[in-house]
C-alpha cells in the first residue's frame, strides 16, 4: 500500500517536464545572453538534470502514438484474427464523432450528469467512510459493532445492488448515486481503518505528555497520521466509483456517459461507443489526478 | 518566556515502594520491583542498568503512561495519575510529528494550552534560537539529521515549561560525535532552566558526565542496586572524562553493571554450554574477561 505514493510521485516528475519540453528554445532568447554559461552549456545541464523524466515522457508519447497507429491499421484493414475488427471504428472516425459531440449539448449533458453523480456519491462516501473509519479505529466498541456488518456487505459488488437500489430509492438518480457511493465507500473505510491501526503509539504518548487531550490527539495525531492511507483509499474509491457508476448507468440510466456508450451500441453508432469509452477513461484519469493533487495539498510533508 | 525560565527550582520527584508487573498467560511477571528513588528540585539524575532491566518501563510510569502495581509516584507532593505537560518527555525515536514543521512541533504544547498563535510562534522561535535551529523552523522533521531531530524533541518538551524533564535513552540512536555535542547542549539547557531531569541510559560515560547522581538498576526484575553521587565539578568539560576521578567512578559503575548483565545473561551462558564460565559467574575476573 505504501508503494503507491512512490509510483504516483514518479509520474509527477514527468508532468512538469512534459510542459517544459515544448518550450526549451524561448528561454535563452528572452534572457540577454552576456551571462557566462553559454546556451549549449545550459541546455546540456538542463538535459542532464531532467534526463529521466524526459526519457519517460518521450517513451510515453511514442507508446501512445504506436497504440493509435496499431488501432488505425487494424481497423483500416479490417483484421480478423480471433477478434474481429470489421465493425470497430477507426481512430479518425472516433475523432470525427468527437468534434461533432463537443458541439452537441446533449453529449455535454451526459458528461456533466455523470460527473455530478460521481461528485455526490464519492463525496458522501469520502465523508462517511473517513469519519466512520476514524471513529472505528479509535473506539473499540464501535469497531466491534460495525465491522461484522461491513465485512458481510463489502464483498457484494456495487452492480449487484442495482435492483435493490431501485427498490430502495424513489428516483433513478438517487439509486445511481447510491450505487456510486457504495462502490467507493468500502475501499475508503478499509484504508482509513488500516491507517488508524498503524498510528505510532509513541506519537500519541508524545502528544499526551505535551498536554493533549482526547479530542486534540484525534485531530492532531490520529487524523494526520492516517492521511496517507486515507488518500490511498480515496484513490481506489474513486476508481471503483467510476466502475459502479458506468455499470449503473448502463443498466438503469437515462443520462450519463455510461448510458451514452450503451445507447450508441443500441443505435449502431460504433464511433460513439469508442468515444464514450475514451471519455470515461479521461474522466477517470482526471478525477484521480484531482485526488492526487488534493493529497499533495493536504500532506505537504510528504512532498519531495 | 517567563513561564519557561522558572526562577525557583521545582520538580521534586519521589518514588516510593514502586513495583510494576504485567499479566501474561503464565501468570504475572514483575518488570520492576521495590524501587525507591527521588530527584531533588533542579537535580540531574540518571538511571543506568543492563538492557531489559525495566528502566524504560520505570520512566514511562513516572511519565504517567503506566500505572504502578504498588507504590506511589509524586511530583512536588502531587500524585502522578496520567501523562501531563508538567512532565516533559524526550523519546529515543525522537517521535516528532512528521506532519508538522519544526516550529509547529515546538508550538504543539503551547497550542494545547490554548496560547494564541502569534504568541506561541514567538515563543517557539526564541526556543529554537537557543538550540540553534532557527534556520530550520519551516522544515519538516524528515529533512533533519538525527541530532537536529533530537534537539527539536528536547526543545518541544521544554516549551511548555515543565517541572521535570524525562529522557528515555535520547541519544542512543546518535553517532558518538553527535552524542557528545547533544550532551553539552542538554547540560546547558538544564543549567539555564534549573529543571529537574530524570535521564535513562545504558551509556555509563554519559550518565557520569551529565548527572549529579546515578542510580544503578539490577537485572530484571529491576530494582535499585546502588546510588552513586557524582561529585565532579561543573561546568564539566569533555577533557574531564580522562581524569582519574571520572575513571574511578566509571570503573565502579562498570563493575556494578557487568555483574547485573552477567546475571541477566547467566541462563544464556549455560545454554551455550559454556560451563567453565559459569563457575566464575560471581567474580569480577570473569566480567573482565567478557
PDB file of C-alpha atoms in Angstrom, chain B residues 14-284:
ATOM      1  CA  UNK B  14       9.604  10.993  44.771  1.00  0.00           C
ATOM      2  CA  UNK B  15       9.013   7.329  44.019  1.00  0.00           C
ATOM      3  CA  UNK B  16       8.304   5.073  46.948  1.00  0.00           C
ATOM      4  CA  UNK B  17       7.961   1.334  47.143  1.00  0.00           C
ATOM      5  CA  UNK B  18       7.369   1.136  43.422  1.00  0.00           C
ATOM      6  CA  UNK B  19       6.707  -2.114  41.620  1.00  0.00           C
ATOM      7  CA  UNK B  20       5.180  -2.860  38.274  1.00  0.00           C
ATOM      8  CA  UNK B  21       4.065  -6.204  36.947  1.00  0.00           C
ATOM      9  CA  UNK B  22       2.015  -7.260  33.986  1.00  0.00           C
ATOM     10  CA  UNK B  23      -0.187 -10.249  33.324  1.00  0.00           C
ATOM     11  CA  UNK B  24       0.754 -12.967  30.881  1.00  0.00           C
ATOM     12  CA  UNK B  25      -0.756 -16.368  30.223  1.00  0.00           C
ATOM     13  CA  UNK B  26       1.795 -17.868  32.609  1.00  0.00           C
ATOM     14  CA  UNK B  27       0.820 -15.521  35.401  1.00  0.00           C
ATOM     15  CA  UNK B  28       2.071 -12.171  36.500  1.00  0.00           C
ATOM     16  CA  UNK B  29       5.590 -11.091  35.562  1.00  0.00           C
ATOM     17  CA  UNK B  30       7.404  -8.485  37.560  1.00  0.00           C
ATOM     18  CA  UNK B  31       9.240  -5.874  35.486  1.00  0.00           C
ATOM     19  CA  UNK B  32      10.287  -3.550  38.275  1.00  0.00           C
ATOM     20  CA  UNK B  33      10.214  -4.319  41.954  1.00  0.00           C
ATOM     21  CA  UNK B  34      10.602  -2.479  45.246  1.00  0.00           C
ATOM     22  CA  UNK B  35      12.126   0.680  43.821  1.00  0.00           C
ATOM     23  CA  UNK B  36      12.700   3.917  45.693  1.00  0.00           C
ATOM     24  CA  UNK B  37      14.191   6.961  44.055  1.00  0.00           C
ATOM     25  CA  UNK B  38      14.000  10.687  44.469  1.00  0.00           C
ATOM     26  CA  UNK B  39      15.097  13.653  42.396  1.00  0.00           C
ATOM     27  CA  UNK B  40      15.584  16.942  44.194  1.00  0.00           C
ATOM     28  CA  UNK B  41      14.400  20.144  42.541  1.00  0.00           C
ATOM     29  CA  UNK B  42      16.841  21.149  39.836  1.00  0.00           C
ATOM     30  CA  UNK B  43      18.844  17.949  40.127  1.00  0.00           C
ATOM     31  CA  UNK B  44      20.110  15.878  37.212  1.00  0.00           C
ATOM     32  CA  UNK B  45      19.670  12.175  37.961  1.00  0.00           C
ATOM     33  CA  UNK B  46      20.388   9.234  35.683  1.00  0.00           C
ATOM     34  CA  UNK B  47      19.251   5.645  35.812  1.00  0.00           C
ATOM     35  CA  UNK B  48      21.591   3.084  34.286  1.00  0.00           C
ATOM     36  CA  UNK B  49      21.173  -0.637  34.110  1.00  0.00           C
ATOM     37  CA  UNK B  50      21.615  -3.664  31.881  1.00  0.00           C
ATOM     38  CA  UNK B  51      19.316  -3.845  28.898  1.00  0.00           C
ATOM     39  CA  UNK B  52      15.877  -5.196  29.694  1.00  0.00           C
ATOM     40  CA  UNK B  53      16.104  -4.253  33.363  1.00  0.00           C
ATOM     41  CA  UNK B  54      12.923  -2.231  33.223  1.00  0.00           C
ATOM     42  CA  UNK B  55      14.445   1.245  33.386  1.00  0.00           C
ATOM     43  CA  UNK B  56      12.363   2.473  30.438  1.00  0.00           C
ATOM     44  CA  UNK B  57       9.265   0.888  31.959  1.00  0.00           C
ATOM     45  CA  UNK B  58      10.017   2.761  35.138  1.00  0.00           C
ATOM     46  CA  UNK B  59      10.410   6.068  33.292  1.00  0.00           C
ATOM     47  CA  UNK B  60       7.134   5.502  31.474  1.00  0.00           C
ATOM     48  CA  UNK B  61       5.461   5.087  34.839  1.00  0.00           C
ATOM     49  CA  UNK B  62       6.917   8.380  36.041  1.00  0.00           C
ATOM     50  CA  UNK B  63       5.623   9.978  32.837  1.00  0.00           C
ATOM     51  CA  UNK B  64       2.188   8.609  33.709  1.00  0.00           C
ATOM     52  CA  UNK B  65       1.792   6.161  30.833  1.00  0.00           C
ATOM     53  CA  UNK B  66       1.874   3.107  33.089  1.00  0.00           C
ATOM     54  CA  UNK B  67       0.222   2.650  36.467  1.00  0.00           C
ATOM     55  CA  UNK B  68       2.385   1.274  39.271  1.00  0.00           C
ATOM     56  CA  UNK B  69       1.209  -2.053  40.656  1.00  0.00           C
ATOM     57  CA  UNK B  70       2.283  -0.961  44.109  1.00  0.00           C
ATOM     58  CA  UNK B  71       3.793   2.198  45.474  1.00  0.00           C
ATOM     59  CA  UNK B  72       3.444   5.872  44.673  1.00  0.00           C
ATOM     60  CA  UNK B  73       4.995   8.415  42.344  1.00  0.00           C
ATOM     61  CA  UNK B  74       4.692  12.060  43.305  1.00  0.00           C
ATOM     62  CA  UNK B  75       5.980  15.299  41.820  1.00  0.00           C
ATOM     63  CA  UNK B  76       6.041  18.190  44.296  1.00  0.00           C
ATOM     64  CA  UNK B  77       3.761  16.154  46.522  1.00  0.00           C
ATOM     65  CA  UNK B  78       1.165  15.621  43.829  1.00  0.00           C
ATOM     66  CA  UNK B  79       0.458  12.089  42.838  1.00  0.00           C
ATOM     67  CA  UNK B  80       1.080  11.123  39.205  1.00  0.00           C
ATOM     68  CA  UNK B  81      -2.131   9.751  37.709  1.00  0.00           C
ATOM     69  CA  UNK B  82      -1.544  10.153  33.984  1.00  0.00           C
ATOM     70  CA  UNK B  83       0.563  11.967  31.416  1.00  0.00           C
ATOM     71  CA  UNK B  84       0.710  15.724  31.751  1.00  0.00           C
ATOM     72  CA  UNK B  85       2.575  18.690  30.327  1.00  0.00           C
ATOM     73  CA  UNK B  86       4.169  19.107  33.773  1.00  0.00           C
ATOM     74  CA  UNK B  87       6.429  16.201  32.948  1.00  0.00           C
ATOM     75  CA  UNK B  88       8.079  16.741  29.568  1.00  0.00           C
ATOM     76  CA  UNK B  89       9.368  13.639  27.854  1.00  0.00           C
ATOM     77  CA  UNK B  90      12.029  13.032  25.239  1.00  0.00           C
ATOM     78  CA  UNK B  91      11.969   9.715  23.399  1.00  0.00           C
ATOM     79  CA  UNK B  92      14.751   7.712  21.824  1.00  0.00           C
ATOM     80  CA  UNK B  93      12.914   7.551  18.486  1.00  0.00           C
ATOM     81  CA  UNK B  94      12.570  11.393  18.507  1.00  0.00           C
ATOM     82  CA  UNK B  95       8.828  10.983  17.858  1.00  0.00           C
ATOM     83  CA  UNK B  96       8.406  14.349  16.237  1.00  0.00           C
ATOM     84  CA  UNK B  97       5.127  14.792  14.388  1.00  0.00           C
ATOM     85  CA  UNK B  98       6.130  14.264  10.740  1.00  0.00           C
ATOM     86  CA  UNK B  99       3.185  16.351   9.503  1.00  0.00           C
ATOM     87  CA  UNK B 100       4.254  19.396  11.477  1.00  0.00           C
ATOM     88  CA  UNK B 101       7.174  21.670  10.709  1.00  0.00           C
ATOM     89  CA  UNK B 102       9.941  22.069  13.269  1.00  0.00           C
ATOM     90  CA  UNK B 103       8.291  25.188  14.650  1.00  0.00           C
ATOM     91  CA  UNK B 104       4.828  23.628  14.731  1.00  0.00           C
ATOM     92  CA  UNK B 105       6.270  20.698  16.663  1.00  0.00           C
ATOM     93  CA  UNK B 106       7.731  23.056  19.245  1.00  0.00           C
ATOM     94  CA  UNK B 107       4.481  25.021  19.377  1.00  0.00           C
ATOM     95  CA  UNK B 108       2.366  21.941  19.975  1.00  0.00           C
ATOM     96  CA  UNK B 109       2.375  22.004  23.778  1.00  0.00           C
ATOM     97  CA  UNK B 110       1.600  25.723  23.820  1.00  0.00           C
ATOM     98  CA  UNK B 111      -1.214  25.213  21.354  1.00  0.00           C
ATOM     99  CA  UNK B 112      -2.676  22.535  23.608  1.00  0.00           C
ATOM    100  CA  UNK B 113      -2.595  25.028  26.415  1.00  0.00           C
ATOM    101  CA  UNK B 114      -4.609  27.448  24.288  1.00  0.00           C
ATOM    102  CA  UNK B 115      -1.917  30.063  23.725  1.00  0.00           C
ATOM    103  CA  UNK B 116      -2.777  32.379  20.788  1.00  0.00           C
ATOM    104  CA  UNK B 117      -0.945  31.697  17.562  1.00  0.00           C
ATOM    105  CA  UNK B 118       1.227  34.808  17.346  1.00  0.00           C
ATOM    106  CA  UNK B 119       2.369  34.415  20.931  1.00  0.00           C
ATOM    107  CA  UNK B 120       3.307  30.768  20.602  1.00  0.00           C
ATOM    108  CA  UNK B 121       5.068  31.428  17.320  1.00  0.00           C
ATOM    109  CA  UNK B 122       7.244  33.956  19.052  1.00  0.00           C
ATOM    110  CA  UNK B 123       7.953  31.607  21.966  1.00  0.00           C
ATOM    111  CA  UNK B 124       8.816  28.751  19.619  1.00  0.00           C
ATOM    112  CA  UNK B 125      11.181  30.947  17.609  1.00  0.00           C
ATOM    113  CA  UNK B 126      13.004  32.056  20.731  1.00  0.00           C
ATOM    114  CA  UNK B 127      13.416  28.481  21.907  1.00  0.00           C
ATOM    115  CA  UNK B 128      14.569  27.279  18.511  1.00  0.00           C
ATOM    116  CA  UNK B 129      17.091  30.103  18.531  1.00  0.00           C
ATOM    117  CA  UNK B 130      18.529  28.825  21.811  1.00  0.00           C
ATOM    118  CA  UNK B 131      19.010  25.411  20.247  1.00  0.00           C
ATOM    119  CA  UNK B 132      20.498  26.871  17.050  1.00  0.00           C
ATOM    120  CA  UNK B 133      17.593  25.677  14.951  1.00  0.00           C
ATOM    121  CA  UNK B 134      16.115  29.000  13.770  1.00  0.00           C
ATOM    122  CA  UNK B 135      17.056  28.346  10.185  1.00  0.00           C
ATOM    123  CA  UNK B 136      15.113  25.095  10.183  1.00  0.00           C
ATOM    124  CA  UNK B 137      11.815  26.272  11.650  1.00  0.00           C
ATOM    125  CA  UNK B 138       9.928  25.667   8.418  1.00  0.00           C
ATOM    126  CA  UNK B 139      11.488  22.283   7.671  1.00  0.00           C
ATOM    127  CA  UNK B 140       9.663  19.038   8.186  1.00  0.00           C
ATOM    128  CA  UNK B 141      11.397  16.643  10.608  1.00  0.00           C
ATOM    129  CA  UNK B 142      12.122  14.127   7.870  1.00  0.00           C
ATOM    130  CA  UNK B 143      14.663  16.529   6.402  1.00  0.00           C
ATOM    131  CA  UNK B 144      16.678  16.846   9.626  1.00  0.00           C
ATOM    132  CA  UNK B 145      19.622  14.833  10.892  1.00  0.00           C
ATOM    133  CA  UNK B 146      19.227  12.679  13.993  1.00  0.00           C
ATOM    134  CA  UNK B 147      20.958  15.216  16.226  1.00  0.00           C
ATOM    135  CA  UNK B 148      18.767  18.050  14.978  1.00  0.00           C
ATOM    136  CA  UNK B 149      15.631  15.957  15.391  1.00  0.00           C
ATOM    137  CA  UNK B 150      16.501  15.260  18.995  1.00  0.00           C
ATOM    138  CA  UNK B 151      17.267  18.916  19.650  1.00  0.00           C
ATOM    139  CA  UNK B 152      13.777  19.685  18.386  1.00  0.00           C
ATOM    140  CA  UNK B 153      12.467  16.893  20.627  1.00  0.00           C
ATOM    141  CA  UNK B 154      14.129  18.447  23.679  1.00  0.00           C
ATOM    142  CA  UNK B 155      13.011  21.968  22.809  1.00  0.00           C
ATOM    143  CA  UNK B 156       9.471  20.727  22.243  1.00  0.00           C
ATOM    144  CA  UNK B 157       9.419  19.045  25.648  1.00  0.00           C
ATOM    145  CA  UNK B 158      10.771  22.202  27.314  1.00  0.00           C
ATOM    146  CA  UNK B 159       8.467  24.653  25.536  1.00  0.00           C
ATOM    147  CA  UNK B 160       5.603  24.222  27.962  1.00  0.00           C
ATOM    148  CA  UNK B 161       7.862  24.910  30.923  1.00  0.00           C
ATOM    149  CA  UNK B 162       7.552  21.508  32.597  1.00  0.00           C
ATOM    150  CA  UNK B 163       8.665  20.943  36.177  1.00  0.00           C
ATOM    151  CA  UNK B 164      10.656  17.861  35.237  1.00  0.00           C
ATOM    152  CA  UNK B 165      12.185  16.525  32.070  1.00  0.00           C
ATOM    153  CA  UNK B 166      12.203  12.776  31.456  1.00  0.00           C
ATOM    154  CA  UNK B 167      14.568  11.406  28.831  1.00  0.00           C
ATOM    155  CA  UNK B 168      14.456   7.818  27.632  1.00  0.00           C
ATOM    156  CA  UNK B 169      17.828   6.974  26.066  1.00  0.00           C
ATOM    157  CA  UNK B 170      17.528  10.139  23.991  1.00  0.00           C
ATOM    158  CA  UNK B 171      20.962   9.896  22.375  1.00  0.00           C
ATOM    159  CA  UNK B 172      21.018   6.131  21.888  1.00  0.00           C
ATOM    160  CA  UNK B 173      20.465   6.350  18.151  1.00  0.00           C
ATOM    161  CA  UNK B 174      23.069   9.046  17.534  1.00  0.00           C
ATOM    162  CA  UNK B 175      26.678   8.639  16.468  1.00  0.00           C
ATOM    163  CA  UNK B 176      29.379   9.215  19.076  1.00  0.00           C
ATOM    164  CA  UNK B 177      30.364  12.722  17.894  1.00  0.00           C
ATOM    165  CA  UNK B 178      26.794  13.993  17.793  1.00  0.00           C
ATOM    166  CA  UNK B 179      26.097  12.426  21.162  1.00  0.00           C
ATOM    167  CA  UNK B 180      28.866  14.411  22.821  1.00  0.00           C
ATOM    168  CA  UNK B 181      27.533  17.650  21.386  1.00  0.00           C
ATOM    169  CA  UNK B 182      23.986  16.795  22.410  1.00  0.00           C
ATOM    170  CA  UNK B 183      25.131  16.092  25.963  1.00  0.00           C
ATOM    171  CA  UNK B 184      26.677  19.541  26.085  1.00  0.00           C
ATOM    172  CA  UNK B 185      23.507  21.158  24.725  1.00  0.00           C
ATOM    173  CA  UNK B 186      21.331  19.310  27.206  1.00  0.00           C
ATOM    174  CA  UNK B 187      23.601  20.340  30.099  1.00  0.00           C
ATOM    175  CA  UNK B 188      23.456  23.975  29.010  1.00  0.00           C
ATOM    176  CA  UNK B 189      19.689  23.975  28.775  1.00  0.00           C
ATOM    177  CA  UNK B 190      19.308  22.215  32.085  1.00  0.00           C
ATOM    178  CA  UNK B 191      21.552  24.731  33.843  1.00  0.00           C
ATOM    179  CA  UNK B 192      19.714  27.631  32.313  1.00  0.00           C
ATOM    180  CA  UNK B 193      16.237  26.361  33.146  1.00  0.00           C
ATOM    181  CA  UNK B 194      17.034  24.839  36.570  1.00  0.00           C
ATOM    182  CA  UNK B 195      14.693  21.990  35.835  1.00  0.00           C
ATOM    183  CA  UNK B 196      14.784  18.510  37.389  1.00  0.00           C
ATOM    184  CA  UNK B 197      15.935  15.833  34.988  1.00  0.00           C
ATOM    185  CA  UNK B 198      15.477  12.080  35.105  1.00  0.00           C
ATOM    186  CA  UNK B 199      17.646  10.519  32.442  1.00  0.00           C
ATOM    187  CA  UNK B 200      17.582   6.855  31.433  1.00  0.00           C
ATOM    188  CA  UNK B 201      20.579   5.463  29.577  1.00  0.00           C
ATOM    189  CA  UNK B 202      22.735   2.392  29.245  1.00  0.00           C
ATOM    190  CA  UNK B 203      25.802   4.515  28.494  1.00  0.00           C
ATOM    191  CA  UNK B 204      27.851   4.782  31.692  1.00  0.00           C
ATOM    192  CA  UNK B 205      30.073   7.634  30.483  1.00  0.00           C
ATOM    193  CA  UNK B 206      27.034   9.624  29.504  1.00  0.00           C
ATOM    194  CA  UNK B 207      25.398   9.068  32.885  1.00  0.00           C
ATOM    195  CA  UNK B 208      28.503  10.159  34.814  1.00  0.00           C
ATOM    196  CA  UNK B 209      29.235  13.122  32.578  1.00  0.00           C
ATOM    197  CA  UNK B 210      25.711  14.513  32.834  1.00  0.00           C
ATOM    198  CA  UNK B 211      24.473  13.651  36.298  1.00  0.00           C
ATOM    199  CA  UNK B 212      24.555  14.821  39.865  1.00  0.00           C
ATOM    200  CA  UNK B 213      23.575  11.342  40.931  1.00  0.00           C
ATOM    201  CA  UNK B 214      23.304   7.966  39.211  1.00  0.00           C
ATOM    202  CA  UNK B 215      21.025   5.101  40.162  1.00  0.00           C
ATOM    203  CA  UNK B 216      22.176   1.696  39.025  1.00  0.00           C
ATOM    204  CA  UNK B 217      19.456  -0.864  38.453  1.00  0.00           C
ATOM    205  CA  UNK B 218      19.630  -4.631  38.858  1.00  0.00           C
ATOM    206  CA  UNK B 219      18.774  -7.136  36.162  1.00  0.00           C
ATOM    207  CA  UNK B 220      15.094  -7.972  35.714  1.00  0.00           C
ATOM    208  CA  UNK B 221      13.032  -7.619  37.785  1.00  0.00           C
ATOM    209  CA  UNK B 222      14.675  -4.254  38.106  1.00  0.00           C
ATOM    210  CA  UNK B 223      15.295  -2.546  41.399  1.00  0.00           C
ATOM    211  CA  UNK B 224      17.858  -0.056  42.617  1.00  0.00           C
ATOM    212  CA  UNK B 225      21.183  -1.768  43.200  1.00  0.00           C
ATOM    213  CA  UNK B 226      23.208   1.291  44.068  1.00  0.00           C
ATOM    214  CA  UNK B 227      23.040   5.056  44.237  1.00  0.00           C
ATOM    215  CA  UNK B 228      26.232   6.827  43.215  1.00  0.00           C
ATOM    216  CA  UNK B 229      26.748  10.551  43.780  1.00  0.00           C
ATOM    217  CA  UNK B 230      28.839  12.223  41.081  1.00  0.00           C
ATOM    218  CA  UNK B 231      30.865  14.926  42.826  1.00  0.00           C
ATOM    219  CA  UNK B 232      32.508  16.197  39.620  1.00  0.00           C
ATOM    220  CA  UNK B 233      32.657  19.967  39.365  1.00  0.00           C
ATOM    221  CA  UNK B 234      30.509  21.926  36.970  1.00  0.00           C
ATOM    222  CA  UNK B 235      30.761  23.182  34.315  1.00  0.00           C
ATOM    223  CA  UNK B 236      32.102  19.896  33.037  1.00  0.00           C
ATOM    224  CA  UNK B 237      34.370  19.587  30.050  1.00  0.00           C
ATOM    225  CA  UNK B 238      34.984  16.666  27.739  1.00  0.00           C
ATOM    226  CA  UNK B 239      38.577  16.530  28.980  1.00  0.00           C
ATOM    227  CA  UNK B 240      37.218  15.597  32.391  1.00  0.00           C
ATOM    228  CA  UNK B 241      36.396  12.169  31.041  1.00  0.00           C
ATOM    229  CA  UNK B 242      40.103  11.342  31.220  1.00  0.00           C
ATOM    230  CA  UNK B 243      40.527  12.457  34.837  1.00  0.00           C
ATOM    231  CA  UNK B 244      41.279   9.862  37.487  1.00  0.00           C
ATOM    232  CA  UNK B 245      38.171  10.908  39.394  1.00  0.00           C
ATOM    233  CA  UNK B 246      35.960  10.230  36.377  1.00  0.00           C
ATOM    234  CA  UNK B 247      37.685   6.968  35.618  1.00  0.00           C
ATOM    235  CA  UNK B 248      37.291   5.772  39.192  1.00  0.00           C
ATOM    236  CA  UNK B 249      33.560   6.471  39.055  1.00  0.00           C
ATOM    237  CA  UNK B 250      33.390   4.760  35.708  1.00  0.00           C
ATOM    238  CA  UNK B 251      35.191   1.681  36.968  1.00  0.00           C
ATOM    239  CA  UNK B 252      32.883   1.373  39.943  1.00  0.00           C
ATOM    240  CA  UNK B 253      29.738   1.770  37.905  1.00  0.00           C
ATOM    241  CA  UNK B 254      31.010  -0.507  35.190  1.00  0.00           C
ATOM    242  CA  UNK B 255      31.588  -3.404  37.565  1.00  0.00           C
ATOM    243  CA  UNK B 256      28.143  -2.939  39.087  1.00  0.00           C
ATOM    244  CA  UNK B 257      26.534  -3.104  35.676  1.00  0.00           C
ATOM    245  CA  UNK B 258      28.628  -6.004  34.486  1.00  0.00           C
ATOM    246  CA  UNK B 259      27.621  -8.019  37.469  1.00  0.00           C
ATOM    247  CA  UNK B 260      23.986  -7.440  36.594  1.00  0.00           C
ATOM    248  CA  UNK B 261      24.465  -8.035  32.888  1.00  0.00           C
ATOM    249  CA  UNK B 262      26.084 -11.345  33.626  1.00  0.00           C
ATOM    250  CA  UNK B 263      23.279 -12.265  35.972  1.00  0.00           C
ATOM    251  CA  UNK B 264      20.829 -11.493  33.203  1.00  0.00           C
ATOM    252  CA  UNK B 265      22.895 -13.488  30.729  1.00  0.00           C
ATOM    253  CA  UNK B 266      23.545 -16.374  33.121  1.00  0.00           C
ATOM    254  CA  UNK B 267      20.884 -18.505  31.542  1.00  0.00           C
ATOM    255  CA  UNK B 268      22.159 -17.874  28.052  1.00  0.00           C
ATOM    256  CA  UNK B 269      25.684 -18.753  29.009  1.00  0.00           C
ATOM    257  CA  UNK B 270      24.506 -22.093  30.373  1.00  0.00           C
ATOM    258  CA  UNK B 271      22.506 -22.713  27.241  1.00  0.00           C
ATOM    259  CA  UNK B 272      25.557 -22.245  25.127  1.00  0.00           C
ATOM    260  CA  UNK B 273      27.272 -24.953  27.107  1.00  0.00           C
ATOM    261  CA  UNK B 274      29.931 -22.593  28.379  1.00  0.00           C
ATOM    262  CA  UNK B 275      30.142 -24.415  31.676  1.00  0.00           C
ATOM    263  CA  UNK B 276      33.586 -23.165  32.541  1.00  0.00           C
ATOM    264  CA  UNK B 277      32.371 -19.592  32.620  1.00  0.00           C
ATOM    265  CA  UNK B 278      29.532 -20.422  34.923  1.00  0.00           C
ATOM    266  CA  UNK B 279      31.858 -21.332  37.793  1.00  0.00           C
ATOM    267  CA  UNK B 280      33.230 -17.830  37.986  1.00  0.00           C
ATOM    268  CA  UNK B 281      29.984 -16.030  37.444  1.00  0.00           C
ATOM    269  CA  UNK B 282      30.095 -14.098  40.688  1.00  0.00           C
ATOM    270  CA  UNK B 283      33.653 -12.980  40.424  1.00  0.00           C
ATOM    271  CA  UNK B 284      34.803  -9.808  38.734  1.00  0.00           C
TER     272      UNK B 284
END
